PDB file of C-alpha atoms in Angstrom:
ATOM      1  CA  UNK A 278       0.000   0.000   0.000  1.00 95.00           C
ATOM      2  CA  UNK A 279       1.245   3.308  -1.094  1.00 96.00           C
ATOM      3  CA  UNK A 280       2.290   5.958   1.833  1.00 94.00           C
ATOM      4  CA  UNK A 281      -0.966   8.582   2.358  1.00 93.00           C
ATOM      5  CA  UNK A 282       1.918  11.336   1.428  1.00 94.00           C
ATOM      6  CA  UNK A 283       2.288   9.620  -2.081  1.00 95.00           C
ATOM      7  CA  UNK A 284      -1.022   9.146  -3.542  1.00 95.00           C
ATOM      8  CA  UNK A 285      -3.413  11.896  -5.425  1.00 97.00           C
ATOM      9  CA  UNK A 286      -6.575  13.020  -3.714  1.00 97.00           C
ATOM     10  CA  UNK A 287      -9.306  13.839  -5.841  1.00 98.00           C
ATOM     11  CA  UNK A 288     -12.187  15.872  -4.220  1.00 98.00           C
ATOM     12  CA  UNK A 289     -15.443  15.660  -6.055  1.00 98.00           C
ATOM     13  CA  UNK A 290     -18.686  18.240  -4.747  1.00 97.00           C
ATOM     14  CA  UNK A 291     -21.461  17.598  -7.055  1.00 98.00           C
ATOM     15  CA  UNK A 292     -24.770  19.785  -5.478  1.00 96.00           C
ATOM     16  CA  UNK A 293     -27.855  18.156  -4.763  1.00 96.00           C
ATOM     17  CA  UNK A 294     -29.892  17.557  -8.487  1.00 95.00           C
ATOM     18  CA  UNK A 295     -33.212  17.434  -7.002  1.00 94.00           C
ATOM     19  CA  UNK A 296     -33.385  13.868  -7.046  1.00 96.00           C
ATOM     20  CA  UNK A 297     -29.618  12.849  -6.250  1.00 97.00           C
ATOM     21  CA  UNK A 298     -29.166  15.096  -2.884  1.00 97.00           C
ATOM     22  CA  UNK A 299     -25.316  14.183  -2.487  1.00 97.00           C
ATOM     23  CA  UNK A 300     -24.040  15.163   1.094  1.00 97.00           C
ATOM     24  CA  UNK A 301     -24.418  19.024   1.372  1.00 96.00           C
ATOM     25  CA  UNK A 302     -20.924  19.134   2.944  1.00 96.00           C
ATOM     26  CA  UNK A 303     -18.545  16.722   2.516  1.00 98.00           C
ATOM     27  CA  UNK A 304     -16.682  15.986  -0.894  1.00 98.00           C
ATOM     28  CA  UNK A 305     -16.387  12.599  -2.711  1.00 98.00           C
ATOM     29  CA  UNK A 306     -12.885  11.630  -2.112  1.00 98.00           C
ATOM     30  CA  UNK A 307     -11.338   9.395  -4.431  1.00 98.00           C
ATOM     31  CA  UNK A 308      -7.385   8.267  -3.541  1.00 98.00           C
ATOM     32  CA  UNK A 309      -5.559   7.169  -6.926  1.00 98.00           C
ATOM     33  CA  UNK A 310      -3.759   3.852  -6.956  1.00 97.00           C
ATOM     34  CA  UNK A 311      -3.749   3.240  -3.488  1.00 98.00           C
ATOM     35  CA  UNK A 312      -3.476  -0.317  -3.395  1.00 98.00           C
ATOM     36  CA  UNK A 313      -1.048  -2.119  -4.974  1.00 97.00           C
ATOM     37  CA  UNK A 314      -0.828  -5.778  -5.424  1.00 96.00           C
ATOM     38  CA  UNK A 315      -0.545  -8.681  -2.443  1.00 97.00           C
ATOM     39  CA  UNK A 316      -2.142  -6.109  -0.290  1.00 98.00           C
ATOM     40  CA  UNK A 317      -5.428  -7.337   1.847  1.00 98.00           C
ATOM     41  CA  UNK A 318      -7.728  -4.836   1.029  1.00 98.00           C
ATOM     42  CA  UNK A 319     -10.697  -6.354   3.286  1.00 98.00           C
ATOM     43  CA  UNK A 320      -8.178  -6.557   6.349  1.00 98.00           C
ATOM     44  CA  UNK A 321      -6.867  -3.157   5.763  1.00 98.00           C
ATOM     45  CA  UNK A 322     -10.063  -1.785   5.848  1.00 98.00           C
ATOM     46  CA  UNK A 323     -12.057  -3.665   8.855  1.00 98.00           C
ATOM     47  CA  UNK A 324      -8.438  -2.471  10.937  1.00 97.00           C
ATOM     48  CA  UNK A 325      -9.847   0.862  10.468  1.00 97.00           C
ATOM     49  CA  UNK A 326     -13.493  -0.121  11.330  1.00 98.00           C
ATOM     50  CA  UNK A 327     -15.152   0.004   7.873  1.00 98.00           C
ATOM     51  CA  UNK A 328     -16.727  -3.364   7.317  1.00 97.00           C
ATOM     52  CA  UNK A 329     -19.732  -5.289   6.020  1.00 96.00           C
ATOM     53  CA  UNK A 330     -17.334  -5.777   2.934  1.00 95.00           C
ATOM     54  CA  UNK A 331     -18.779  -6.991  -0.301  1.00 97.00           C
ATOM     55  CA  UNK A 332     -17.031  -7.557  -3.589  1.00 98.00           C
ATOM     56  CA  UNK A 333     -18.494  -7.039  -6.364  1.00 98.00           C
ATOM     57  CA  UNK A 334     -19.429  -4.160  -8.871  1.00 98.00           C
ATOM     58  CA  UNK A 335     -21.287  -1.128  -8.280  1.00 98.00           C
ATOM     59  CA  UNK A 336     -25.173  -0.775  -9.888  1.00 98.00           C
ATOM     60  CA  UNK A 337     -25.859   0.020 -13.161  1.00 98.00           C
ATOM     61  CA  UNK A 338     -28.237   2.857 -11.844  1.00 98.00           C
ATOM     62  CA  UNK A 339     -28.013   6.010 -10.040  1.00 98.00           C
ATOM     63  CA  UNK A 340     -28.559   5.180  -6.244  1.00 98.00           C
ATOM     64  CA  UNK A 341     -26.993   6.010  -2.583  1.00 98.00           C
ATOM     65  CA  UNK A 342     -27.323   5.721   0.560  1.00 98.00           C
ATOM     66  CA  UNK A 343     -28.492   7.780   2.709  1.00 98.00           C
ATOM     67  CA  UNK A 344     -27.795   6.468   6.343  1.00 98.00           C
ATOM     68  CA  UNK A 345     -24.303   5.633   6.180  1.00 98.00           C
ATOM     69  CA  UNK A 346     -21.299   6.275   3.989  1.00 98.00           C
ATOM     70  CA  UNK A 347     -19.264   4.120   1.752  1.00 98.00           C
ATOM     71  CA  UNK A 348     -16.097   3.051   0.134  1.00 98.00           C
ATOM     72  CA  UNK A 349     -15.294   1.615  -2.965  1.00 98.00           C
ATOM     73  CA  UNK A 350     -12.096  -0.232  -3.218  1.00 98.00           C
ATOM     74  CA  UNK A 351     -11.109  -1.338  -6.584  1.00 98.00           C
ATOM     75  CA  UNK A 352      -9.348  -4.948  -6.815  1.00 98.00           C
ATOM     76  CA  UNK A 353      -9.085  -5.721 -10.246  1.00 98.00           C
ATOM     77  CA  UNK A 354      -9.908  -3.768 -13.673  1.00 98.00           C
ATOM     78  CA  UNK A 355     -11.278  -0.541 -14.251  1.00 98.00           C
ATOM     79  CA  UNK A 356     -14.884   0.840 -15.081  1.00 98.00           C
ATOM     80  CA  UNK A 357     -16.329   3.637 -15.565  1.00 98.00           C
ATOM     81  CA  UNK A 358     -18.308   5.349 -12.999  1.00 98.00           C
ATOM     82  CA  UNK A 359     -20.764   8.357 -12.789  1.00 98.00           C
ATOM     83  CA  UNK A 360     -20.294  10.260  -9.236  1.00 98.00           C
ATOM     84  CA  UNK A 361     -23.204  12.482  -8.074  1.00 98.00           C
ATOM     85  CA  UNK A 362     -26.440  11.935 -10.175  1.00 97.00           C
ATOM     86  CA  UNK A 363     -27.279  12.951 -13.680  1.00 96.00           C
ATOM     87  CA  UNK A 364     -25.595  16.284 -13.201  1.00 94.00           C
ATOM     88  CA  UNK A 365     -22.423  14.174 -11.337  1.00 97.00           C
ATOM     89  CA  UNK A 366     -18.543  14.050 -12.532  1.00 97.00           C
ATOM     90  CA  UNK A 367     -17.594  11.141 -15.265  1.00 98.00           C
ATOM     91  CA  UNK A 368     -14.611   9.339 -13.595  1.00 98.00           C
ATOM     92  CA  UNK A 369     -12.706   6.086 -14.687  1.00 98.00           C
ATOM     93  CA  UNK A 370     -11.644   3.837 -11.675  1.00 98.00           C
ATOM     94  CA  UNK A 371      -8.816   1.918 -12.347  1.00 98.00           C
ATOM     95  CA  UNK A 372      -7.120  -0.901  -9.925  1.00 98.00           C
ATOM     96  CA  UNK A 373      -6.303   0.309  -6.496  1.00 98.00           C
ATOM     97  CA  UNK A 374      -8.188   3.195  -6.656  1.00 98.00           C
ATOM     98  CA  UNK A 375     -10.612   4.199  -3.282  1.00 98.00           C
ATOM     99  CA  UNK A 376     -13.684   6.122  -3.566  1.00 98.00           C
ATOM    100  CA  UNK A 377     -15.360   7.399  -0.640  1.00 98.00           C
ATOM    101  CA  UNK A 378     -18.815   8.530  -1.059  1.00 98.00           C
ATOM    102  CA  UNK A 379     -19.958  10.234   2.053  1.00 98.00           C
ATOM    103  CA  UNK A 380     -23.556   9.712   2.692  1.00 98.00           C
ATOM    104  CA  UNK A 381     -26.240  10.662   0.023  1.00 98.00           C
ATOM    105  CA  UNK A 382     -23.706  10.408  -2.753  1.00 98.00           C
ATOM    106  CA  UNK A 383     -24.834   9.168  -6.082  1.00 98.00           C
ATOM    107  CA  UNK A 384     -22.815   5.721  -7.495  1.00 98.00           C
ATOM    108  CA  UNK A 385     -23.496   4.152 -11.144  1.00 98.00           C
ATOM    109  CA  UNK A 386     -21.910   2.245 -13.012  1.00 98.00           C
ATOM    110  CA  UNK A 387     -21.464   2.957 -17.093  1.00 98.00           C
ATOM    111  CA  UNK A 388     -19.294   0.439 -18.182  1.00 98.00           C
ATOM    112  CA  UNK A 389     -16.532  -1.773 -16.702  1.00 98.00           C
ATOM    113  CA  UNK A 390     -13.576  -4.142 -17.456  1.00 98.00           C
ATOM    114  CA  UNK A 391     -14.917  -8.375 -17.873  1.00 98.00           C
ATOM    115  CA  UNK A 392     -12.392  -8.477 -14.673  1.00 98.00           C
ATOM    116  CA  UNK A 393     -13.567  -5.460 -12.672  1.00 98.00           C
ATOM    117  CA  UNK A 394     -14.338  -6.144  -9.120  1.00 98.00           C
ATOM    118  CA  UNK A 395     -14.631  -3.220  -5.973  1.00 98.00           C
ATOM    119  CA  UNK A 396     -15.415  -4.411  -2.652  1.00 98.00           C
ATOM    120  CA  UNK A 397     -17.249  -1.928  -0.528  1.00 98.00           C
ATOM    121  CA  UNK A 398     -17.343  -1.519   3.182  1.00 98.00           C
ATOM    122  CA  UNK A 399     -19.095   0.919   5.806  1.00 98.00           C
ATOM    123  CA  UNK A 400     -17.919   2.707   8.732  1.00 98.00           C
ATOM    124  CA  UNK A 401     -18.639  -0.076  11.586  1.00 97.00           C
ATOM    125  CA  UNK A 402     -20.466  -1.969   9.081  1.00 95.00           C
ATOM    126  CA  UNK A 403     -23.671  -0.207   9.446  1.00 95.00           C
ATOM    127  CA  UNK A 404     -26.711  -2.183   6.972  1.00 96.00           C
ATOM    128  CA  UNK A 405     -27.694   0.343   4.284  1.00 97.00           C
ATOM    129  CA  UNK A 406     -30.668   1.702   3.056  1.00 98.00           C
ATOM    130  CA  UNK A 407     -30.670   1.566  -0.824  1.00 97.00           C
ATOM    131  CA  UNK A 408     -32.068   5.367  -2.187  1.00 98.00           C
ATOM    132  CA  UNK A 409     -33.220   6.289  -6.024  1.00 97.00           C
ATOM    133  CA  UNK A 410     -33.602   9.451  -6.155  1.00 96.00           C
ATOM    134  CA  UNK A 411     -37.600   9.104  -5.974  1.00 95.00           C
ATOM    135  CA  UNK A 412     -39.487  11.578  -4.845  1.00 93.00           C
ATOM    136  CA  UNK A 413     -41.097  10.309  -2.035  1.00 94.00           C
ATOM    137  CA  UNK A 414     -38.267   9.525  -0.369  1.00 94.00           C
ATOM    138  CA  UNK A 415     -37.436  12.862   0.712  1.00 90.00           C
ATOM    139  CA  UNK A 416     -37.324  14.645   3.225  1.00 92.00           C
ATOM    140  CA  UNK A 417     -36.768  11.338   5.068  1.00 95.00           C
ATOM    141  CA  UNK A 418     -33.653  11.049   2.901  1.00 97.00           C
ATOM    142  CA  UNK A 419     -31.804  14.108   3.399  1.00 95.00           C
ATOM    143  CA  UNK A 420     -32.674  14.347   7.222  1.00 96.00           C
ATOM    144  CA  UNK A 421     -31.074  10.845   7.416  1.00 97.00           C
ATOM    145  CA  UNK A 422     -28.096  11.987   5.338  1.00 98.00           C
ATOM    146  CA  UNK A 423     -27.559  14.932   8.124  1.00 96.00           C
ATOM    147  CA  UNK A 424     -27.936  12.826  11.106  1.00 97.00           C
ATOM    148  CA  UNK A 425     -24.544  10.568   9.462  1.00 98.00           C
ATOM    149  CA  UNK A 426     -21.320  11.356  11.673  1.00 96.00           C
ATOM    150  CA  UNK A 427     -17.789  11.835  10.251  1.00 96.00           C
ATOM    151  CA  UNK A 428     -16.577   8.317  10.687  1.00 97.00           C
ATOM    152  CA  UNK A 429     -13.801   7.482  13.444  1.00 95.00           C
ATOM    153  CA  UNK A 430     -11.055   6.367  10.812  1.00 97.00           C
ATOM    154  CA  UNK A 431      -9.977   7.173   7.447  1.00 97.00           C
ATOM    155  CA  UNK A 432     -10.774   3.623   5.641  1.00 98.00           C
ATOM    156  CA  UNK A 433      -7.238   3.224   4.683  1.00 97.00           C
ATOM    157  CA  UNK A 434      -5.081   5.089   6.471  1.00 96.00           C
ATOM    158  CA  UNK A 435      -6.641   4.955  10.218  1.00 95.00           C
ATOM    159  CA  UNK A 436      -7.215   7.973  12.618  1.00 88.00           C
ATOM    160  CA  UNK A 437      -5.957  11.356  12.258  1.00 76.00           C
ATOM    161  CA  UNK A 438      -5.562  11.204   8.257  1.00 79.00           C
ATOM    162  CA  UNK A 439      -6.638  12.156   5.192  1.00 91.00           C
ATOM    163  CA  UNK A 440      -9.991  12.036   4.932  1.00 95.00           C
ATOM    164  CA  UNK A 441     -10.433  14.310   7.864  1.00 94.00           C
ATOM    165  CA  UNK A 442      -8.331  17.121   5.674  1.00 94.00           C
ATOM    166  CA  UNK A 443     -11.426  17.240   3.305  1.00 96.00           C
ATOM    167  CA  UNK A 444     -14.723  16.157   6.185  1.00 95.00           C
ATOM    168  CA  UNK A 445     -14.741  18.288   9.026  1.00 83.00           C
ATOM    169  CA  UNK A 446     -17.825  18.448  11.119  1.00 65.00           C
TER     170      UNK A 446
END
């Protein structure tokens, strides 16, 4: 795993679409080529408490989640991934990339790699609610998305680091 000194942060703030809120003040965060190979993503992350890890692929559909957030840790491929909602930022993930998508961030898929695979885990591997963008589920939606807290740990790099640079409550 690279050194949190070495990598490139990309902050992503996409505003709320009408249907996609996004968080209202916390950036995406994604950390380029974090990961490199023989690393154990899954243990890496549950040391920092983010787990209820899944791997997979992300939804070919504009969703979030609006009671918890999430990261995206890319083990193999690359795809191509819309960040935001309808209105959100184009991005290609790539192996050993991390995204973190604070609460009420729209995720979807475009296209991927046959060998792309993410897993996904959530600060103290809180369940989450799975969000369209539908009308009725706001307010609900964006009141949950409030009540979220700035997670203990930075997914990959522990307390004290990065991702509090970019969330502060």
């Amino acid at each position: 795993m690279k050194r949190a000194e070495d990598i490139e942060i990309i902050p992503i703030k996409v505003e709320d679409d009408g249907k996609i809120p996004n968080h209202p003040d916390f950036p995406l965060l994604i950390y380029k080529i974090v990961f490199e190979d023989g690393d154990d993503i899954p243990a890496i992350l549950n040391s920092n408490n983010w787990s209820g890890e899944w791997l997979g692929s992300v939804h070919p559909f504009h969703h979030y989640h609006s009671n918890t957030h999430e990261v995206l840790a890319v083990k193999e491929g690359h795809a191509t991934l819309q960040l935001g909602g309808e209105q959100g930022e184009v991005v290609e993930a790539e192996k050993g990339d991390v995204i973190i998508l604070p609460a009420g961030y729209g995720h979807k898929k475009i296209e991927a790699s046959d060998d792309y695979a993410n897993y996904g885990a959530y600060p103290g591997g809180v369940s989450f609610d799975m969000c369209y963008g539908e009308s009725e589920e706001r307010p609900e939606k964006a009141e949950n998305i409030e009540k979220v807290p700035v997670p203990e740990y930075d997914p990959v790099f522990g307390q004290n680091d990065l991702l509090f640079d970019y969330w502060i409550s």
